[in-house]
Tab-separated table of C-alpha atoms in Angstrom:
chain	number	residue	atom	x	y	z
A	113	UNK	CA	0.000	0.000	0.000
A	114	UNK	CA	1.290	3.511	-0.753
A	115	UNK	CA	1.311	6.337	1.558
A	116	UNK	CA	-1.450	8.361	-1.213
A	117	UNK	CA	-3.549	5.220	-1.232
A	118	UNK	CA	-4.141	5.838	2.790
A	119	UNK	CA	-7.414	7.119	3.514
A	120	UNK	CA	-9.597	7.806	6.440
A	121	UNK	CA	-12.137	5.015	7.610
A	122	UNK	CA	-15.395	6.122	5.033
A	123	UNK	CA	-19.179	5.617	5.393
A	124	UNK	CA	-19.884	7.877	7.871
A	125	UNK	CA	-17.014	6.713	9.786
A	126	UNK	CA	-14.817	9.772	9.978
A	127	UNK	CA	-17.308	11.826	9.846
A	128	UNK	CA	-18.616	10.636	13.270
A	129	UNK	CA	-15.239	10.710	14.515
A	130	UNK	CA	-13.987	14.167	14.099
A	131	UNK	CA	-15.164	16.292	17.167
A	132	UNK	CA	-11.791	17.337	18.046
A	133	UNK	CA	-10.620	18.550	14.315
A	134	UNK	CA	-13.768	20.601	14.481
A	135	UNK	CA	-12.850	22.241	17.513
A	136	UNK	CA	-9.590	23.309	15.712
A	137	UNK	CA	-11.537	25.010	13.441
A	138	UNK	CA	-13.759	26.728	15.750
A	139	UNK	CA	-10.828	28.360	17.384
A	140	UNK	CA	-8.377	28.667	14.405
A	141	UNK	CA	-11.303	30.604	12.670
A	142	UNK	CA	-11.245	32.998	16.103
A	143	UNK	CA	-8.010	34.341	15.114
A	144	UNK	CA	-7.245	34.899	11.992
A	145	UNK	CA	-7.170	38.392	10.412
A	146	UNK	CA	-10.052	40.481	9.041
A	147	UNK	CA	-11.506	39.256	5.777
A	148	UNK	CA	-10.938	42.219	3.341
A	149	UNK	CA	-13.362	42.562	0.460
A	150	UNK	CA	-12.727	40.382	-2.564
A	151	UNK	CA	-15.487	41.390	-5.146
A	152	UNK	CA	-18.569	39.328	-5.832
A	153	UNK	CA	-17.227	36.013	-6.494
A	154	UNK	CA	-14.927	33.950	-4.099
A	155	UNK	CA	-13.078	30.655	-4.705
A	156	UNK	CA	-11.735	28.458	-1.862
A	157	UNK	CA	-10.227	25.270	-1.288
A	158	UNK	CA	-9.848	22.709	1.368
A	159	UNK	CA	-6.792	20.417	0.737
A	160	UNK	CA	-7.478	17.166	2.791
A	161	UNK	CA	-11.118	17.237	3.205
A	162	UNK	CA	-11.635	13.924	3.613
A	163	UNK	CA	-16.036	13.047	4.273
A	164	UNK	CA	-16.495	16.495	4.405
A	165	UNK	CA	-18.141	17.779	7.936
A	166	UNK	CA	-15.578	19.843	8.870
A	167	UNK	CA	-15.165	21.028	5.499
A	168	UNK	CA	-18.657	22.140	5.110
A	169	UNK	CA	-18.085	24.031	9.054
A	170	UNK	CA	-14.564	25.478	8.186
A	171	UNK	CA	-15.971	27.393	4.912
A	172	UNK	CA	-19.310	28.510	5.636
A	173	UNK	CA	-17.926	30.014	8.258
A	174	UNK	CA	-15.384	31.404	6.717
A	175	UNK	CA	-18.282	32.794	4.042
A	176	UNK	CA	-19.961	34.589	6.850
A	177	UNK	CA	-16.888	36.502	7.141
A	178	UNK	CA	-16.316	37.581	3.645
A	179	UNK	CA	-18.357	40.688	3.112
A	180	UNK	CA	-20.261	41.684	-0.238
A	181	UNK	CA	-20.180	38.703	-2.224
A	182	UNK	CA	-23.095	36.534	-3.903
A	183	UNK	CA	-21.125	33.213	-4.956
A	184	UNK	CA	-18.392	30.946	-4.224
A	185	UNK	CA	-16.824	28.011	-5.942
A	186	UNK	CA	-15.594	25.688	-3.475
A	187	UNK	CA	-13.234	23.395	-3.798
A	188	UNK	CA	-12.852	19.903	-2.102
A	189	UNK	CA	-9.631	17.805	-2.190
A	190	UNK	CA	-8.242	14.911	-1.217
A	191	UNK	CA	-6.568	11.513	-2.656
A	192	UNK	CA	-8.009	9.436	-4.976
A	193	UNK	CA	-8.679	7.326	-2.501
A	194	UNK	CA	-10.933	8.799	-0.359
A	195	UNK	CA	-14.491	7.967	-0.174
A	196	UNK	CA	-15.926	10.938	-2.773
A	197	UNK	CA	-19.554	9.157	-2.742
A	198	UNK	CA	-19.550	9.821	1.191
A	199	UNK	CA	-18.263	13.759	0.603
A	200	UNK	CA	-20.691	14.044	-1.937
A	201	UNK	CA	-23.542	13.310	-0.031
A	202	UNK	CA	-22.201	15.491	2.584
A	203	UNK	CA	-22.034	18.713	0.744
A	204	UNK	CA	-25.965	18.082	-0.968
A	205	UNK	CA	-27.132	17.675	2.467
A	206	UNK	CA	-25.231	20.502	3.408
A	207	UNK	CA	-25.725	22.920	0.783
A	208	UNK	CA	-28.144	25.256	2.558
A	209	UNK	CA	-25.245	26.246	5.555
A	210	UNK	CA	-22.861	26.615	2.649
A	211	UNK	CA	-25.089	28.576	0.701
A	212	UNK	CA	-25.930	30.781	4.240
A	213	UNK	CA	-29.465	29.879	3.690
A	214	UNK	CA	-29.819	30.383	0.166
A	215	UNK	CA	-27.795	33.632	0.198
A	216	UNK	CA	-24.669	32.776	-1.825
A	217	UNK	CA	-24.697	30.808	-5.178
A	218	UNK	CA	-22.408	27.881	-4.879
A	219	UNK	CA	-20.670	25.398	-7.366
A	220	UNK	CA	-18.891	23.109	-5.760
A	221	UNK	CA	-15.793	21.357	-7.497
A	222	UNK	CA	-13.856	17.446	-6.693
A	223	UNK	CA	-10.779	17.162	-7.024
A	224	UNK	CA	-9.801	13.614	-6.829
A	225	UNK	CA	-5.535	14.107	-6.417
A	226	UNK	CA	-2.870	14.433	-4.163
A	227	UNK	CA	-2.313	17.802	-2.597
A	228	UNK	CA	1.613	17.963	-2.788
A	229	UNK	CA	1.176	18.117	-6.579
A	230	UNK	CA	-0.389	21.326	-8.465
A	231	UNK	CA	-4.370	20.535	-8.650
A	232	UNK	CA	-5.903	23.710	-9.989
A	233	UNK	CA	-5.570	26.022	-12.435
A	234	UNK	CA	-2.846	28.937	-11.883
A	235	UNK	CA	-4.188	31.867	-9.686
A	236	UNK	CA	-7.111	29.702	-9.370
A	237	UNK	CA	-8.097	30.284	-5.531
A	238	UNK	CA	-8.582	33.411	-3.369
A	239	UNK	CA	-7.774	31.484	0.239
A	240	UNK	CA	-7.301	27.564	0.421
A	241	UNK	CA	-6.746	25.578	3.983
A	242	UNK	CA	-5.512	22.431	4.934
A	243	UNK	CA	-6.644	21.485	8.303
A	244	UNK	CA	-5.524	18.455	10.222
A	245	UNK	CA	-4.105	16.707	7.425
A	246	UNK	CA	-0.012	17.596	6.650
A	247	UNK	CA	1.177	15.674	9.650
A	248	UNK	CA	0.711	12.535	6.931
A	249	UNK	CA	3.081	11.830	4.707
A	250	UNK	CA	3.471	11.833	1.085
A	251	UNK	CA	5.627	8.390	1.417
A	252	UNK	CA	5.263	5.398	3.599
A	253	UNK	CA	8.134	5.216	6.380
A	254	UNK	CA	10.208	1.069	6.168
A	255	UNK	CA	11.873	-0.602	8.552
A	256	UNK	CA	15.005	1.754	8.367
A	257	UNK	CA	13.317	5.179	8.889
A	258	UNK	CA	14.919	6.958	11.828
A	259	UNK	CA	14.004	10.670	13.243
A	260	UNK	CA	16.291	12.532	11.373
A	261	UNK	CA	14.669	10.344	8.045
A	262	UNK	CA	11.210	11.445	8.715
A	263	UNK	CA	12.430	14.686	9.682
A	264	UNK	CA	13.777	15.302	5.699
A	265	UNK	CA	10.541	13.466	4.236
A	266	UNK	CA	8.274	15.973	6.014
A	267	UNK	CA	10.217	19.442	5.263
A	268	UNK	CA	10.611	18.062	1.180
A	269	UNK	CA	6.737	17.349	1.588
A	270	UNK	CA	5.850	20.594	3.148
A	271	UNK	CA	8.064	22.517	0.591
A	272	UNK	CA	6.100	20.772	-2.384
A	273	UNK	CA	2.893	21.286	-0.665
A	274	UNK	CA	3.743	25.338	-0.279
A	275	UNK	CA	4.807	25.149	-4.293
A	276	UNK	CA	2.129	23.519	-5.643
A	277	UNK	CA	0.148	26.239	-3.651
A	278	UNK	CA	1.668	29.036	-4.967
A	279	UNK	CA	0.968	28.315	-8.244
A	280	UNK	CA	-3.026	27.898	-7.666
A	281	UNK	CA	-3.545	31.004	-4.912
A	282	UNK	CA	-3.758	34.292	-6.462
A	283	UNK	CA	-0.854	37.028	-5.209
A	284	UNK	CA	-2.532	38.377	-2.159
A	285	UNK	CA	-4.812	35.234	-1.606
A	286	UNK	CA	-3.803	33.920	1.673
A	287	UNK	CA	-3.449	30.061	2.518
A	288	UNK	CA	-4.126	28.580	6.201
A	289	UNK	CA	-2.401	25.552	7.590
A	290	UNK	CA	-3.550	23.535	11.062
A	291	UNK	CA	-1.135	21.345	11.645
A	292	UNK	CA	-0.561	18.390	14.692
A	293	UNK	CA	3.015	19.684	15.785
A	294	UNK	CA	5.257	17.439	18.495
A	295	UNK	CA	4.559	18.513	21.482
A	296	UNK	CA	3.002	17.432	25.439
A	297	UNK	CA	-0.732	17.380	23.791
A	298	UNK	CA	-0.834	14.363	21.733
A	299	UNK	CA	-2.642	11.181	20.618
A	300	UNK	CA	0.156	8.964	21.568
A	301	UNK	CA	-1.758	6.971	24.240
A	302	UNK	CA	-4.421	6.017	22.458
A	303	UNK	CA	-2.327	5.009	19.126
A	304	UNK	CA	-0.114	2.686	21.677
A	305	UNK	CA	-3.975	1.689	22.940
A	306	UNK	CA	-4.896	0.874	19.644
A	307	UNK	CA	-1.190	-0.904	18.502
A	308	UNK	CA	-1.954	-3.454	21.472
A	309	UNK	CA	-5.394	-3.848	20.423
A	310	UNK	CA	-3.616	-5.201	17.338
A	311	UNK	CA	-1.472	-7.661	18.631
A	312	UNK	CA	-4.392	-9.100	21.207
A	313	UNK	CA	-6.091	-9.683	17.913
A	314	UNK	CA	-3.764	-11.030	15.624
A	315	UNK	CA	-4.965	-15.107	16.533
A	316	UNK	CA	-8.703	-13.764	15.156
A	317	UNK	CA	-7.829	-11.580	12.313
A	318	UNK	CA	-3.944	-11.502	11.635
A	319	UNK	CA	-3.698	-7.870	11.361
A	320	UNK	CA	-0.095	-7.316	11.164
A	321	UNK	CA	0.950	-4.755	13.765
A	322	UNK	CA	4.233	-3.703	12.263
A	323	UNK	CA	1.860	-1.890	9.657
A	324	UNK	CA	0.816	0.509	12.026
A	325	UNK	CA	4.335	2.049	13.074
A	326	UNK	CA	4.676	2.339	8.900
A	327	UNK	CA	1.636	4.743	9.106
A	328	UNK	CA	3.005	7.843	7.225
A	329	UNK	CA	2.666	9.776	9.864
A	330	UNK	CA	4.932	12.708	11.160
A	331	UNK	CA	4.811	15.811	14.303
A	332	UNK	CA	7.044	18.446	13.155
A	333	UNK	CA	8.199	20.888	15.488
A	334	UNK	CA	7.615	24.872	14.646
A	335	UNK	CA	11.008	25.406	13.953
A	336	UNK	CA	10.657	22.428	11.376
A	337	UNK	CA	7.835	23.964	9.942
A	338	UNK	CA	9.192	27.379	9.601
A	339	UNK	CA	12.609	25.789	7.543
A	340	UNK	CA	10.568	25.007	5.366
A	341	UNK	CA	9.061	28.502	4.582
A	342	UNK	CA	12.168	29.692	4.844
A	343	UNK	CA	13.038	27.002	1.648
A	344	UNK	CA	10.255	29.209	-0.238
A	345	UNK	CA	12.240	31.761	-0.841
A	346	UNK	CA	10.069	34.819	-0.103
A	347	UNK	CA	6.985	33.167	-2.045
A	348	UNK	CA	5.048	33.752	1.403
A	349	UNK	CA	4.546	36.436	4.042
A	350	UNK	CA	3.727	34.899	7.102
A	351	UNK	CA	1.015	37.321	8.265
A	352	UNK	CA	0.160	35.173	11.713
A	353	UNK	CA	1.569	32.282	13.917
A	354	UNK	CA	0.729	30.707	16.733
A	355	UNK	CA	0.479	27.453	19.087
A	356	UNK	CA	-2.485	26.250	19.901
A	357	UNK	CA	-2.646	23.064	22.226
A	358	UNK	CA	-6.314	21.668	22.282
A	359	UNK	CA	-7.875	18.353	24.239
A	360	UNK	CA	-9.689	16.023	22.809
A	361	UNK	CA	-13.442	18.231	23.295
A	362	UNK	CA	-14.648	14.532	25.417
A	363	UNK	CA	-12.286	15.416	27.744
A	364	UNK	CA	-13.726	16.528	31.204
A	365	UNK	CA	-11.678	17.535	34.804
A	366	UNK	CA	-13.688	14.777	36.526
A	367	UNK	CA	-11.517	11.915	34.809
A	368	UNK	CA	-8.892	12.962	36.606
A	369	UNK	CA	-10.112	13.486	39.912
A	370	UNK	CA	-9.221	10.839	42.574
A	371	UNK	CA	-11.260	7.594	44.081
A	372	UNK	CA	-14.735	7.120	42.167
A	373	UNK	CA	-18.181	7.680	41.259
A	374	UNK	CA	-20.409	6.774	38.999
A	375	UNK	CA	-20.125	10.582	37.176
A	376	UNK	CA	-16.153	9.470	36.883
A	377	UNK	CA	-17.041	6.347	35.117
A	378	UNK	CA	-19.559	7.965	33.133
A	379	UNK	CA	-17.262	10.758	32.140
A	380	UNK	CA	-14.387	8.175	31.592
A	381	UNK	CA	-16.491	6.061	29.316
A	382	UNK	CA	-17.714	8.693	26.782
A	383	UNK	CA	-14.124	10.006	26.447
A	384	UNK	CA	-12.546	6.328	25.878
A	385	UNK	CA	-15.633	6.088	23.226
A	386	UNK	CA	-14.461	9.508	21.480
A	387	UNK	CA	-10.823	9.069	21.167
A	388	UNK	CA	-11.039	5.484	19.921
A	389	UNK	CA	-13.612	7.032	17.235
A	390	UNK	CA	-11.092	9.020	16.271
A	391	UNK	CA	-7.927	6.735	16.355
A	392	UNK	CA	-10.025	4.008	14.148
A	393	UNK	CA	-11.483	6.686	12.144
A	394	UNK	CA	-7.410	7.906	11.243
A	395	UNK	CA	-5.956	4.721	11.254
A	396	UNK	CA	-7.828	1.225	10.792
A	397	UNK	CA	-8.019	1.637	6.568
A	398	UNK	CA	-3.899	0.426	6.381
A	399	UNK	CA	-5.192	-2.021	8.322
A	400	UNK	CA	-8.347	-3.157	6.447
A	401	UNK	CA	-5.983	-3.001	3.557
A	402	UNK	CA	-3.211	-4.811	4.865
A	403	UNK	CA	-5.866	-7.820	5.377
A	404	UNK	CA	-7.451	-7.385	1.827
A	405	UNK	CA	-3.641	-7.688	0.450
A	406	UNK	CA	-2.903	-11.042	2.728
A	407	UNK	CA	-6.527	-12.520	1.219
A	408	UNK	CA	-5.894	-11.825	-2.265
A	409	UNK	CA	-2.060	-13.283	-1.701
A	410	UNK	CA	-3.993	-16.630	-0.707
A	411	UNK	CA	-6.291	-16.348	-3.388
A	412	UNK	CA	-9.324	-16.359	-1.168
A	413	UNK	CA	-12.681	-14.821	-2.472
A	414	UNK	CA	-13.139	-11.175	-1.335
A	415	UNK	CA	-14.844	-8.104	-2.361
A	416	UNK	CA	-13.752	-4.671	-2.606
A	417	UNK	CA	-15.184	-3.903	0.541
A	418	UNK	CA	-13.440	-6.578	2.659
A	419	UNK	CA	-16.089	-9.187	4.324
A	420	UNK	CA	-14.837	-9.030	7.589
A	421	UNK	CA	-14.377	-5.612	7.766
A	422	UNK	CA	-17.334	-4.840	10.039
A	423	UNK	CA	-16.967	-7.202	12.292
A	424	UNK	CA	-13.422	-6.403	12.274
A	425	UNK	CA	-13.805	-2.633	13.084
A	426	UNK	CA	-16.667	-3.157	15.791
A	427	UNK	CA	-13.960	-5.986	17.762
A	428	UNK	CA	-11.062	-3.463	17.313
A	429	UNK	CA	-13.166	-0.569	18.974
A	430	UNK	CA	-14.326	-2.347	21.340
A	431	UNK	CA	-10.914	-4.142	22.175
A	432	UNK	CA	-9.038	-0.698	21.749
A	433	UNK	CA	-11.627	1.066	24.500
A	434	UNK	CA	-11.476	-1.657	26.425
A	435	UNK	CA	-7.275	-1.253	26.510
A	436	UNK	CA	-7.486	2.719	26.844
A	437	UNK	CA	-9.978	2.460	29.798
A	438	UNK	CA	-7.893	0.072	31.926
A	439	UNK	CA	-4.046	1.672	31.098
A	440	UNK	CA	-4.435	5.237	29.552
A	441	UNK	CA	-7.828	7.089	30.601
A	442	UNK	CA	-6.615	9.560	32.546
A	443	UNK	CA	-3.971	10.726	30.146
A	444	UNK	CA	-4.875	14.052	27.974
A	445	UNK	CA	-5.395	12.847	24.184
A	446	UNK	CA	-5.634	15.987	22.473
A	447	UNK	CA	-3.691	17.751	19.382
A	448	UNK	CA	-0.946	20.348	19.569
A	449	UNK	CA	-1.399	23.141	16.480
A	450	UNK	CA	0.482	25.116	14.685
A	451	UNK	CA	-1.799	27.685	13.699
A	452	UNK	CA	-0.086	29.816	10.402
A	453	UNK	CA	-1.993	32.425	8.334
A	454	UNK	CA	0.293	32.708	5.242
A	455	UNK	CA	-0.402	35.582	2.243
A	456	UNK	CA	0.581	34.699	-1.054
A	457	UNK	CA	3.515	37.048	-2.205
């Protein structure tokens, strides 16, 4: 499997499972810059948008904020490999928030392709995002990948993710990037939660584990991220910056609070049933593929959509929130952000 064919779990799935990604949203949206006035006619783009929920929140918001205009093509990216029947659905049934009730004319565009090559036309888009999404990589790490490996694969990904960008943003469109940093916020116990799951389960399914620590996945640091502006040569102005550490929104002060009660366990319960939403949501498609690859190696019967694969993801969330409840629920799952409102020189 290549690192562009990984997708997040579709059907709903993700969709279901992306309460905290929202909430960057909320508060990313709270400070960025004034919206100046850009005519009649606006075009944005969301690179990574996956089913398309928090797409649909992140731009009609953002369309409240633009002043004096009457339509907007939007744009909606990802690989080829997400599920675009699932998006599609979402932005029909979503068309009167992105349309502020009927206010705004709105074509809305696909674009089936990987966002560290050039997608749209030159000077194509007035402000484009990418939200949660360029912590993945564009190649899968093997066996030999140290820090210092990763480290190089994610600043030459970034800098072809800022060039292809370039190209499609129109001088003084702006660009804004969310992006999981490394830092004390993190999803790291519920990924180790959900790596043990894994192995517990490999006499039912044989999920390999080992394909979850080759999940193209990488947490710069700020200073990482800012080499690679500084690769860019000028192409942007960095108009804001800023950290932004957020818990997973499931997250309440009673979990941590000693002895018990039944409001702990309660409170415990729906936050090991949110993050293990999420991790599954994120992570359990190189898995489902990983399976599909070992059945068509044997030349068993199986269908695009794997047979198991229900069963399979209803054992690994239980399993997985099962394994987070007992060794990791009082530990703060959450993202760290590095918030960066970039101009287009």
């Amino acid at each position: 499997m290549k690192a562009d064919e990984v997708s997040m779990q579709g059907g709903g799935y993700y969709n279901e499972n992306c309460s905290l990604q929202e909430l960057a949203i909320d508060k990313s949206l709270e400070l960025l810059s004034p919206i100046q006035g850009q005519g009649s006619s606006t075009v944005l783009a969301d690179y990574g948008c996956s089913e398309g929920k928090n797409s649909i929140r992140l731009l009609s918001k953002y369309l409240a904020r633009v002043p004096s205009i009457s339509s907007a093509t939007l744009v909606f990216n990802d690989t080829p490999f997400n599920n675009f029947s699932s998006l599609a659905a979402t932005i029909d049934a979503n068309l009167d928030q992105l349309s502020l009730d009927g206010k705004l004319a709105i074509n809305s565009l696909l674009a089936p392709r990987s966002y560290f090559q050039q997608i749209l036309p030159d000077g194509f888009v007035d402000a484009g995002f990418n939200f949660t999404a360029l912590h993945w990589l564009q190649h899968m790490p093997d066996a030999s990948s140290n820090a210092s490996t990763l480290s190089a694969a994610a600043h030459k990904d970034l800098v072809a993710f800022l060039s292809a960008r370039y190209k499609e943003i129109r001088p003084k469109g702006t660009l804004t990037l969310c992006i999981p940093i490394h830092d004390d916020i993190g999803i790291a116990p519920i990924l180790q939660c959900l790596e043990t799951t894994v192995r517990n389960l490999y006499s039912t399914y044989q999920a390999d584990p080992s394909v979850l620590a080759q999940t193209p996945l990488y947490f710069r640091t700020m200073d990482e991220i800012l080499a690679a502006f500084d690769a860019a040569e000028g192409k942007w102005h960095v108009k804001k910056r800023t950290v932004i550490p957020i818990l997973h929104p499931s997250w309440s002060p009673v979990i941590s609070e000693s002895g018990s009660s039944a409001i702990k366990s309660s409170a415990c319960d729906r936050y090991a049933d949110a993050v293990t939403g999420m991790a599954i949501a994120a992570s359990s498609q190189v898995l489902i593929e990983d399976l599909k690859s070992q059945a068509e190696q044997k030349d068993r019967l199986v269908d695009s959509a794997f047979p198991d694969k229900a069963t399979f993801l209803d054992d690994l969330f239980r399993h997985c929130k099962e394994e987070f409840l007992r060794t990791h629920c009082q530990d703060k799952v959450g993202f760290t952000y590095a918030l960066l409102e970039l101009e287009r020189v």
